[in-house]
Amino acid sequence: MFDVYRNDKRDLLVLSNGSAIPVVCSRSTWRKSRKRVLKVSDEIKSAVQRHGYYVRSLRGTRSG
């Protein structure tokens, strides 16, 4: 299982269940999602296994 966190800048942080937030990501205020995530994509799973976390921006691109 995986824990999913969001911050005010609409960034997404995925950690393996029970892991602490890494120092690299600790500058922002992260809020844990209430839903449990049982399955993630292969890209996210491999990044969590390699680095211990996966960070992605959820901000949409502006056209104009």
PDB file of C-alpha atoms in Angstrom:
ATOM      1  CA  MET A   1       0.000   0.000   0.000  1.00  0.00           C
ATOM      2  CA  PHE A   2       1.001   3.602  -0.505  1.00  0.00           C
ATOM      3  CA  ASP A   3       0.444   6.880   1.342  1.00  0.00           C
ATOM      4  CA  VAL A   4      -0.427   9.919  -0.764  1.00  0.00           C
ATOM      5  CA  TYR A   5       0.214  13.497   0.381  1.00  0.00           C
ATOM      6  CA  ARG A   6      -0.679  16.871  -1.168  1.00  0.00           C
ATOM      7  CA  ASN A   7       0.571  20.377  -0.429  1.00  0.00           C
ATOM      8  CA  ASP A   8      -0.727  23.907  -1.045  1.00  0.00           C
ATOM      9  CA  LYS A   9       1.113  24.134  -4.369  1.00  0.00           C
ATOM     10  CA  ARG A  10      -0.861  21.128  -5.668  1.00  0.00           C
ATOM     11  CA  ASP A  11       2.146  18.810  -5.624  1.00  0.00           C
ATOM     12  CA  LEU A  12       1.693  15.085  -5.085  1.00  0.00           C
ATOM     13  CA  LEU A  13       3.981  12.972  -2.888  1.00  0.00           C
ATOM     14  CA  VAL A  14       3.705   9.166  -2.865  1.00  0.00           C
ATOM     15  CA  LEU A  15       5.475   7.078  -0.201  1.00  0.00           C
ATOM     16  CA  SER A  16       5.356   3.445   0.756  1.00  0.00           C
ATOM     17  CA  ASN A  17       3.003   2.799   3.672  1.00  0.00           C
ATOM     18  CA  GLY A  18       4.429   3.992   6.988  1.00  0.00           C
ATOM     19  CA  SER A  19       7.450   5.829   5.557  1.00  0.00           C
ATOM     20  CA  ALA A  20       8.489   9.238   6.862  1.00  0.00           C
ATOM     21  CA  ILE A  21       8.471  12.280   4.574  1.00  0.00           C
ATOM     22  CA  PRO A  22      11.989  12.683   3.113  1.00  0.00           C
ATOM     23  CA  VAL A  23      14.115  15.685   4.058  1.00  0.00           C
ATOM     24  CA  VAL A  24      14.117  16.815   0.409  1.00  0.00           C
ATOM     25  CA  CYS A  25      10.339  17.266   0.544  1.00  0.00           C
ATOM     26  CA  SER A  26      10.001  18.470   4.134  1.00  0.00           C
ATOM     27  CA  ARG A  27      10.069  22.199   3.261  1.00  0.00           C
ATOM     28  CA  SER A  28       6.391  22.168   2.264  1.00  0.00           C
ATOM     29  CA  THR A  29       3.383  21.438   4.438  1.00  0.00           C
ATOM     30  CA  TRP A  30       2.058  18.070   3.329  1.00  0.00           C
ATOM     31  CA  ARG A  31      -1.445  16.796   4.101  1.00  0.00           C
ATOM     32  CA  LYS A  32      -2.181  13.105   3.958  1.00  0.00           C
ATOM     33  CA  SER A  33      -4.998  11.920   1.711  1.00  0.00           C
ATOM     34  CA  ARG A  34      -7.740  10.084   3.567  1.00  0.00           C
ATOM     35  CA  LYS A  35      -8.113   7.395   0.934  1.00  0.00           C
ATOM     36  CA  ARG A  36      -5.891   4.336   0.910  1.00  0.00           C
ATOM     37  CA  VAL A  37      -4.063   3.647  -2.313  1.00  0.00           C
ATOM     38  CA  LEU A  38      -3.555  -0.028  -3.005  1.00  0.00           C
ATOM     39  CA  LYS A  39      -2.296   0.135  -6.560  1.00  0.00           C
ATOM     40  CA  VAL A  40      -0.213   2.703  -8.436  1.00  0.00           C
ATOM     41  CA  SER A  41       1.285   2.827 -11.918  1.00  0.00           C
ATOM     42  CA  ASP A  42       4.516   0.999 -12.705  1.00  0.00           C
ATOM     43  CA  GLU A  43       6.342   4.334 -13.060  1.00  0.00           C
ATOM     44  CA  ILE A  44       5.377   5.436  -9.546  1.00  0.00           C
ATOM     45  CA  LYS A  45       6.055   2.011  -8.042  1.00  0.00           C
ATOM     46  CA  SER A  46       9.566   1.840  -9.509  1.00  0.00           C
ATOM     47  CA  ALA A  47      10.366   5.421  -8.384  1.00  0.00           C
ATOM     48  CA  VAL A  48       9.238   4.630  -4.816  1.00  0.00           C
ATOM     49  CA  GLN A  49      11.351   1.471  -4.801  1.00  0.00           C
ATOM     50  CA  ARG A  50      14.411   3.309  -6.175  1.00  0.00           C
ATOM     51  CA  HIS A  51      14.275   6.606  -4.281  1.00  0.00           C
ATOM     52  CA  GLY A  52      11.799   5.944  -1.459  1.00  0.00           C
ATOM     53  CA  TYR A  53       9.358   8.574  -2.753  1.00  0.00           C
ATOM     54  CA  TYR A  54       7.699   9.965  -5.883  1.00  0.00           C
ATOM     55  CA  VAL A  55       6.892  13.671  -6.342  1.00  0.00           C
ATOM     56  CA  ARG A  56       4.825  15.177  -9.130  1.00  0.00           C
ATOM     57  CA  SER A  57       3.219  18.531  -9.746  1.00  0.00           C
ATOM     58  CA  LEU A  58      -0.543  18.421 -10.303  1.00  0.00           C
ATOM     59  CA  ARG A  59      -0.674  21.956 -11.672  1.00  0.00           C
ATOM     60  CA  GLY A  60      -2.210  22.133 -15.106  1.00  0.00           C
ATOM     61  CA  THR A  61      -0.448  23.887 -17.938  1.00  0.00           C
ATOM     62  CA  ARG A  62      -1.939  27.209 -18.954  1.00  0.00           C
ATOM     63  CA  SER A  63      -2.600  27.774 -22.626  1.00  0.00           C
ATOM     64  CA  GLY A  64      -2.489  31.251 -23.979  1.00  0.00           C
TER      65      GLY A  64
END
